[in-house]
């Protein structure tokens, strides 16, 4: 017998039985019975805006899967471009499909010169790189007016390739502008992540060749952050896209959401907090001040994960490989001490505030 719920309007005695399908119920039946009664769910914590088979997230169990594949498996065995293909098309690519996909992405990494010269270089010298990126992504729609033809599958696929290929170029360009360094063109002899590192850190080398450990670490980070169900950025993009705007404008909306301190900007807040703490010797006092309500412990607690974040476990592992190449950052010692103190304190454990 199918599972269902029954809703009764105690004012009239009328009832409606609603079948539970894929863990959800149809709001249309609620509307028929209670047309003038609204379901208040400000944070969308219990509201499904669509049906999707892309990502499965179980916050209580600390599980994240893309198209049924555990995130741990993909981080160990796949590349970011393979995972991007998986998320978009539903299956991992065959070797032939993967080579064609890599070629398409690699040869769309360049941006129009006017994006750089007439637009990006017009920002104030101290502009935040994320603010620049939001604007630069939106500006691409003016260079590809055919992208507004969103009903054409071939046109849509072309914009998907362009967005994946050009986003590292734009992001690296925005960063280098913000620190007063010249723009670096893509090097199509490099793989996706190595190319991004080249555009970020190249100084005067004829050919920048990043350490393979660093390239792989970045690739894994891209995999871990490729999708996360309908989070803030995805919601912003879907809402903008529902108006049938072009993909660049919709992506700019998602990027704007990512800029916020309660979404992607949370990472920046962690760095600021660690810098403010300054030393391992100050950790205990800082934690005590947080417990007194005088501040927040950035990077602890997650809106969805109430056990542990599986991505954090993977990042911690690859971080050790990275620091063997780069040496340890002093802020890492502070972060590890914070983790040690918080995980030994019932104040944080009882509130399920895990790193």
Tab-separated table of C-alpha atoms in Angstrom:
chain	number	residue	atom	x	y	z
A	1	UNK	CA	0.000	0.000	0.000
A	2	UNK	CA	1.440	3.418	-0.950
A	3	UNK	CA	2.467	5.693	1.908
A	4	UNK	CA	0.415	8.845	2.370
A	5	UNK	CA	-0.446	11.646	4.775
A	6	UNK	CA	-3.892	12.980	5.592
A	7	UNK	CA	-4.496	16.666	6.231
A	8	UNK	CA	-7.696	17.768	7.953
A	9	UNK	CA	-9.010	21.317	8.092
A	10	UNK	CA	-10.440	21.465	11.620
A	11	UNK	CA	-12.479	24.527	10.705
A	12	UNK	CA	-14.587	22.663	8.152
A	13	UNK	CA	-13.820	19.011	8.794
A	14	UNK	CA	-12.697	18.546	5.190
A	15	UNK	CA	-9.734	16.225	4.635
A	16	UNK	CA	-7.373	15.306	1.848
A	17	UNK	CA	-5.093	12.295	1.551
A	18	UNK	CA	-1.811	13.003	-0.211
A	19	UNK	CA	0.479	10.187	-1.434
A	20	UNK	CA	4.160	10.360	-0.464
A	21	UNK	CA	6.201	10.098	-3.654
A	22	UNK	CA	10.017	9.970	-3.513
A	23	UNK	CA	9.959	11.329	0.011
A	24	UNK	CA	7.744	14.318	-0.817
A	25	UNK	CA	4.109	15.370	-1.107
A	26	UNK	CA	2.467	17.495	-3.787
A	27	UNK	CA	1.693	21.029	-2.609
A	28	UNK	CA	-1.146	21.162	-5.158
A	29	UNK	CA	-3.334	18.963	-2.940
A	30	UNK	CA	-2.633	21.227	0.054
A	31	UNK	CA	-3.623	24.213	-2.060
A	32	UNK	CA	-6.953	22.665	-3.042
A	33	UNK	CA	-7.884	22.120	0.599
A	34	UNK	CA	-6.237	25.176	2.149
A	35	UNK	CA	-5.995	27.671	-0.687
A	36	UNK	CA	-5.610	30.709	1.568
A	37	UNK	CA	-3.268	29.115	4.126
A	38	UNK	CA	0.427	29.461	3.409
A	39	UNK	CA	3.144	26.981	4.367
A	40	UNK	CA	5.834	29.101	6.062
A	41	UNK	CA	9.334	27.716	5.428
A	42	UNK	CA	11.623	30.722	5.348
A	43	UNK	CA	14.865	28.756	4.990
A	44	UNK	CA	13.478	26.197	2.512
A	45	UNK	CA	14.489	23.524	5.037
A	46	UNK	CA	11.439	21.378	4.294
A	47	UNK	CA	10.501	22.559	0.817
A	48	UNK	CA	11.435	20.883	-2.471
A	49	UNK	CA	11.533	23.198	-5.469
A	50	UNK	CA	12.268	20.470	-8.007
A	51	UNK	CA	12.887	16.771	-8.474
A	52	UNK	CA	16.533	15.893	-9.099
A	53	UNK	CA	18.720	12.804	-9.388
A	54	UNK	CA	22.005	14.733	-9.459
A	55	UNK	CA	23.163	14.822	-5.841
A	56	UNK	CA	22.207	12.921	-2.701
A	57	UNK	CA	23.079	14.471	0.620
A	58	UNK	CA	22.396	12.887	4.022
A	59	UNK	CA	23.477	15.408	6.630
A	60	UNK	CA	22.824	13.176	9.628
A	61	UNK	CA	24.942	10.322	8.251
A	62	UNK	CA	27.587	12.536	6.632
A	63	UNK	CA	26.957	11.157	3.116
A	64	UNK	CA	27.432	12.953	-0.206
A	65	UNK	CA	26.914	11.236	-3.568
A	66	UNK	CA	26.966	12.531	-7.148
A	67	UNK	CA	24.669	10.543	-9.458
A	68	UNK	CA	24.925	7.647	-6.986
A	69	UNK	CA	28.737	7.690	-6.736
A	70	UNK	CA	30.163	8.313	-3.220
A	71	UNK	CA	32.162	11.526	-3.066
A	72	UNK	CA	35.088	9.616	-1.541
A	73	UNK	CA	35.270	7.349	-4.608
A	74	UNK	CA	35.129	10.221	-7.087
A	75	UNK	CA	37.768	12.218	-5.173
A	76	UNK	CA	40.108	9.229	-5.240
A	77	UNK	CA	39.637	7.961	-8.785
A	78	UNK	CA	38.226	10.743	-10.997
A	79	UNK	CA	39.216	14.141	-12.340
A	80	UNK	CA	37.172	17.289	-12.022
A	81	UNK	CA	36.288	17.315	-15.723
A	82	UNK	CA	35.074	13.710	-15.487
A	83	UNK	CA	32.876	14.666	-12.536
A	84	UNK	CA	31.577	17.751	-14.350
A	85	UNK	CA	30.557	15.518	-17.255
A	86	UNK	CA	28.905	13.101	-14.803
A	87	UNK	CA	26.877	15.851	-13.145
A	88	UNK	CA	25.718	17.367	-16.435
A	89	UNK	CA	25.016	14.259	-18.495
A	90	UNK	CA	24.246	11.662	-15.817
A	91	UNK	CA	27.006	9.149	-16.602
A	92	UNK	CA	30.774	9.106	-16.412
A	93	UNK	CA	32.266	9.621	-19.892
A	94	UNK	CA	33.769	6.820	-21.956
A	95	UNK	CA	37.468	7.314	-22.831
A	96	UNK	CA	36.439	8.704	-26.233
A	97	UNK	CA	33.834	11.040	-24.737
A	98	UNK	CA	36.309	12.204	-22.109
A	99	UNK	CA	38.991	13.092	-24.655
A	100	UNK	CA	36.465	15.053	-26.741
A	101	UNK	CA	35.142	16.778	-23.602
A	102	UNK	CA	38.645	17.736	-22.424
A	103	UNK	CA	39.476	19.118	-25.875
A	104	UNK	CA	36.316	21.241	-25.934
A	105	UNK	CA	36.998	22.701	-22.483
A	106	UNK	CA	40.712	23.249	-23.119
A	107	UNK	CA	40.176	25.201	-26.331
A	108	UNK	CA	37.540	27.534	-24.879
A	109	UNK	CA	39.626	28.863	-21.980
A	110	UNK	CA	40.519	32.201	-23.613
A	111	UNK	CA	38.305	35.229	-23.051
A	112	UNK	CA	37.641	38.072	-25.479
A	113	UNK	CA	40.344	40.732	-25.134
A	114	UNK	CA	37.745	43.399	-24.443
A	115	UNK	CA	36.531	41.492	-21.378
A	116	UNK	CA	39.968	42.073	-19.907
A	117	UNK	CA	41.017	45.411	-21.380
A	118	UNK	CA	37.753	47.328	-21.501
A	119	UNK	CA	35.926	45.723	-18.570
A	120	UNK	CA	37.988	43.948	-15.911
A	121	UNK	CA	40.782	46.501	-15.962
A	122	UNK	CA	38.226	49.260	-15.432
A	123	UNK	CA	37.613	48.311	-11.802
A	124	UNK	CA	39.082	50.303	-8.927
A	125	UNK	CA	42.496	48.980	-7.860
A	126	UNK	CA	41.187	47.600	-4.543
A	127	UNK	CA	37.997	45.984	-5.906
A	128	UNK	CA	37.180	42.663	-4.272
A	129	UNK	CA	37.889	39.826	-6.745
A	130	UNK	CA	34.490	38.218	-6.093
A	131	UNK	CA	32.706	41.458	-6.913
A	132	UNK	CA	34.714	41.606	-10.132
A	133	UNK	CA	33.903	37.968	-10.929
A	134	UNK	CA	30.156	38.476	-10.517
A	135	UNK	CA	30.276	41.333	-13.014
A	136	UNK	CA	32.651	39.598	-15.435
A	137	UNK	CA	30.478	36.472	-15.662
A	138	UNK	CA	27.397	38.584	-16.354
A	139	UNK	CA	29.330	40.554	-18.990
A	140	UNK	CA	29.957	37.369	-21.004
A	141	UNK	CA	26.287	37.409	-22.026
A	142	UNK	CA	27.005	40.512	-24.106
A	143	UNK	CA	29.773	38.686	-25.989
A	144	UNK	CA	27.625	35.632	-26.737
A	145	UNK	CA	24.154	36.983	-27.598
A	146	UNK	CA	23.152	33.604	-29.083
A	147	UNK	CA	23.200	32.250	-25.514
A	148	UNK	CA	19.729	33.726	-25.047
A	149	UNK	CA	18.397	30.974	-27.306
A	150	UNK	CA	18.065	28.634	-24.332
A	151	UNK	CA	15.653	26.220	-26.029
A	152	UNK	CA	18.315	25.058	-28.491
A	153	UNK	CA	20.230	22.120	-26.983
A	154	UNK	CA	23.362	22.701	-29.059
A	155	UNK	CA	23.457	26.364	-28.052
A	156	UNK	CA	23.018	25.418	-24.387
A	157	UNK	CA	25.823	22.859	-24.578
A	158	UNK	CA	28.146	25.473	-26.062
A	159	UNK	CA	27.486	27.822	-23.130
A	160	UNK	CA	28.129	24.984	-20.654
A	161	UNK	CA	31.544	24.425	-22.235
A	162	UNK	CA	32.324	28.137	-22.279
A	163	UNK	CA	31.356	28.630	-18.636
A	164	UNK	CA	33.422	25.697	-17.354
A	165	UNK	CA	36.389	26.674	-19.530
A	166	UNK	CA	36.399	30.427	-18.934
A	167	UNK	CA	35.538	30.560	-15.229
A	168	UNK	CA	39.129	29.764	-14.092
A	169	UNK	CA	40.465	32.378	-16.526
A	170	UNK	CA	38.127	35.015	-15.129
A	171	UNK	CA	38.696	34.019	-11.483
A	172	UNK	CA	42.485	34.042	-11.838
A	173	UNK	CA	42.354	37.362	-13.684
A	174	UNK	CA	40.242	38.931	-10.931
A	175	UNK	CA	42.636	37.696	-8.253
A	176	UNK	CA	45.736	38.958	-10.017
A	177	UNK	CA	44.132	42.352	-10.648
A	178	UNK	CA	43.315	42.623	-6.928
A	179	UNK	CA	46.975	42.074	-5.975
A	180	UNK	CA	48.433	44.246	-8.724
A	181	UNK	CA	49.783	41.454	-10.929
A	182	UNK	CA	49.445	41.261	-14.733
A	183	UNK	CA	46.918	39.015	-16.436
A	184	UNK	CA	48.195	35.553	-17.471
A	185	UNK	CA	46.782	33.896	-20.576
A	186	UNK	CA	45.678	30.248	-20.439
A	187	UNK	CA	48.247	27.597	-21.359
A	188	UNK	CA	46.391	24.914	-23.281
A	189	UNK	CA	49.297	22.488	-22.895
A	190	UNK	CA	48.291	22.108	-19.233
A	191	UNK	CA	45.421	20.180	-17.713
A	192	UNK	CA	42.444	22.034	-16.224
A	193	UNK	CA	43.702	22.496	-12.660
A	194	UNK	CA	47.352	23.052	-13.627
A	195	UNK	CA	46.226	25.750	-16.048
A	196	UNK	CA	44.365	27.524	-13.263
A	197	UNK	CA	47.457	27.414	-11.036
A	198	UNK	CA	49.517	28.824	-13.907
A	199	UNK	CA	47.095	31.716	-14.406
A	200	UNK	CA	47.151	32.380	-10.645
A	201	UNK	CA	50.852	32.153	-9.825
A	202	UNK	CA	52.983	32.503	-12.960
A	203	UNK	CA	55.535	35.305	-12.679
A	204	UNK	CA	58.090	35.376	-15.516
A	205	UNK	CA	58.597	31.701	-16.360
A	206	UNK	CA	58.313	30.906	-20.085
A	207	UNK	CA	56.246	27.857	-19.108
A	208	UNK	CA	54.829	27.471	-15.610
A	209	UNK	CA	54.651	23.849	-14.467
A	210	UNK	CA	52.959	23.443	-11.062
A	211	UNK	CA	53.820	20.600	-8.731
A	212	UNK	CA	51.566	17.624	-9.603
A	213	UNK	CA	50.640	17.273	-5.920
A	214	UNK	CA	49.231	20.798	-5.901
A	215	UNK	CA	47.396	20.302	-9.205
A	216	UNK	CA	45.792	17.104	-7.947
A	217	UNK	CA	44.827	18.728	-4.638
A	218	UNK	CA	43.107	21.570	-6.476
A	219	UNK	CA	41.351	19.104	-8.777
A	220	UNK	CA	39.999	17.255	-5.726
A	221	UNK	CA	38.781	20.551	-4.231
A	222	UNK	CA	36.922	21.276	-7.463
A	223	UNK	CA	35.321	17.818	-7.267
A	224	UNK	CA	34.252	18.295	-3.642
A	225	UNK	CA	32.581	21.609	-4.408
A	226	UNK	CA	31.096	20.729	-7.804
A	227	UNK	CA	27.551	20.287	-6.480
A	228	UNK	CA	25.722	20.337	-3.155
A	229	UNK	CA	22.032	19.908	-3.893
A	230	UNK	CA	19.926	23.072	-3.943
A	231	UNK	CA	22.097	25.331	-1.838
A	232	UNK	CA	21.961	29.130	-1.843
A	233	UNK	CA	23.871	29.573	-5.119
A	234	UNK	CA	21.912	26.863	-6.932
A	235	UNK	CA	18.636	28.375	-5.743
A	236	UNK	CA	19.694	31.825	-6.963
A	237	UNK	CA	20.653	30.411	-10.358
A	238	UNK	CA	17.423	28.455	-10.726
A	239	UNK	CA	15.281	31.448	-9.805
A	240	UNK	CA	17.123	33.698	-12.267
A	241	UNK	CA	16.983	30.948	-14.900
A	242	UNK	CA	13.236	30.516	-14.423
A	243	UNK	CA	12.788	33.878	-16.155
A	244	UNK	CA	14.520	32.355	-19.218
A	245	UNK	CA	17.513	34.642	-18.902
A	246	UNK	CA	20.765	33.506	-20.526
A	247	UNK	CA	23.109	31.083	-18.693
A	248	UNK	CA	25.728	33.777	-18.007
A	249	UNK	CA	23.285	36.068	-16.208
A	250	UNK	CA	21.912	33.116	-14.222
A	251	UNK	CA	25.449	32.040	-13.293
A	252	UNK	CA	26.240	35.603	-12.237
A	253	UNK	CA	23.284	35.395	-9.826
A	254	UNK	CA	24.728	32.183	-8.376
A	255	UNK	CA	28.161	33.802	-8.114
A	256	UNK	CA	26.633	36.770	-6.286
A	257	UNK	CA	25.084	34.353	-3.789
A	258	UNK	CA	28.465	32.648	-3.381
A	259	UNK	CA	29.983	36.052	-2.538
A	260	UNK	CA	27.900	36.242	0.654
A	261	UNK	CA	29.455	35.491	4.070
A	262	UNK	CA	26.891	32.767	4.741
A	263	UNK	CA	27.739	30.868	1.579
A	264	UNK	CA	31.128	30.852	-0.206
A	265	UNK	CA	32.254	33.906	1.728
A	266	UNK	CA	32.279	31.774	4.881
A	267	UNK	CA	35.730	30.488	3.860
A	268	UNK	CA	37.032	34.048	3.827
A	269	UNK	CA	35.503	34.588	7.274
A	270	UNK	CA	37.484	31.603	8.609
A	271	UNK	CA	40.767	33.085	7.379
A	272	UNK	CA	39.903	36.421	8.992
A	273	UNK	CA	39.075	34.657	12.281
A	274	UNK	CA	42.333	32.676	12.305
A	275	UNK	CA	44.293	35.846	11.540
A	276	UNK	CA	42.478	37.619	14.374
A	277	UNK	CA	43.327	34.825	16.847
A	278	UNK	CA	46.952	35.183	15.799
A	279	UNK	CA	48.530	32.416	17.880
A	280	UNK	CA	47.855	28.957	19.290
A	281	UNK	CA	48.260	30.503	22.738
A	282	UNK	CA	45.118	32.590	22.159
A	283	UNK	CA	42.838	29.704	21.123
A	284	UNK	CA	41.476	28.824	24.568
A	285	UNK	CA	40.584	32.446	25.298
A	286	UNK	CA	38.908	32.840	21.907
A	287	UNK	CA	36.831	29.681	22.378
A	288	UNK	CA	35.786	30.925	25.820
A	289	UNK	CA	34.656	34.240	24.323
A	290	UNK	CA	32.580	32.369	21.719
A	291	UNK	CA	30.850	30.395	24.478
A	292	UNK	CA	30.064	33.688	26.210
A	293	UNK	CA	28.313	34.883	23.061
A	294	UNK	CA	30.979	37.414	22.120
A	295	UNK	CA	31.692	35.972	18.688
A	296	UNK	CA	31.262	33.037	16.327
A	297	UNK	CA	33.501	30.056	15.717
A	298	UNK	CA	33.751	30.290	11.942
A	299	UNK	CA	34.012	26.998	10.055
A	300	UNK	CA	32.223	24.971	12.718
A	301	UNK	CA	28.663	23.768	12.258
A	302	UNK	CA	26.851	23.259	8.977
A	303	UNK	CA	23.295	23.940	7.923
A	304	UNK	CA	22.953	20.390	6.590
A	305	UNK	CA	25.713	18.207	8.051
A	306	UNK	CA	24.925	17.384	11.691
A	307	UNK	CA	27.497	14.627	12.072
A	308	UNK	CA	30.554	15.446	9.976
A	309	UNK	CA	31.187	16.867	6.545
A	310	UNK	CA	32.646	14.086	4.356
A	311	UNK	CA	34.396	16.702	2.260
A	312	UNK	CA	36.338	17.939	5.298
A	313	UNK	CA	37.724	14.457	5.899
A	314	UNK	CA	39.036	14.287	2.319
A	315	UNK	CA	40.463	17.813	2.462
A	316	UNK	CA	42.302	17.029	5.685
A	317	UNK	CA	43.987	14.066	4.005
A	318	UNK	CA	45.128	15.941	0.903
A	319	UNK	CA	46.234	18.909	3.030
A	320	UNK	CA	49.034	16.790	4.480
A	321	UNK	CA	50.273	16.057	0.940
A	322	UNK	CA	50.114	19.751	0.054
A	323	UNK	CA	52.056	20.867	3.123
A	324	UNK	CA	54.845	18.419	2.336
A	325	UNK	CA	55.347	20.496	-0.817
A	326	UNK	CA	54.630	24.015	0.440
A	327	UNK	CA	55.423	23.812	4.132
A	328	UNK	CA	52.856	24.500	6.822
A	329	UNK	CA	50.948	27.759	7.018
A	330	UNK	CA	50.968	29.113	10.607
A	331	UNK	CA	47.202	29.596	10.385
A	332	UNK	CA	46.802	25.835	9.958
A	333	UNK	CA	48.269	25.208	13.420
A	334	UNK	CA	45.696	27.570	14.879
A	335	UNK	CA	42.909	25.814	12.950
A	336	UNK	CA	44.017	22.378	14.168
A	337	UNK	CA	44.190	23.624	17.767
A	338	UNK	CA	40.683	25.073	17.421
A	339	UNK	CA	39.447	21.714	16.168
A	340	UNK	CA	41.107	19.904	19.068
A	341	UNK	CA	39.644	22.246	21.700
A	342	UNK	CA	36.134	22.357	20.195
A	343	UNK	CA	35.838	18.596	19.702
A	344	UNK	CA	36.744	18.067	23.359
A	345	UNK	CA	34.120	20.538	24.593
A	346	UNK	CA	30.551	19.396	25.205
A	347	UNK	CA	29.335	22.920	24.413
A	348	UNK	CA	30.116	22.333	20.730
A	349	UNK	CA	29.486	18.572	20.636
A	350	UNK	CA	25.991	18.889	22.123
A	351	UNK	CA	25.143	21.506	19.498
A	352	UNK	CA	26.575	19.309	16.717
A	353	UNK	CA	29.064	22.003	15.765
A	354	UNK	CA	31.660	19.984	13.895
A	355	UNK	CA	34.417	21.409	11.647
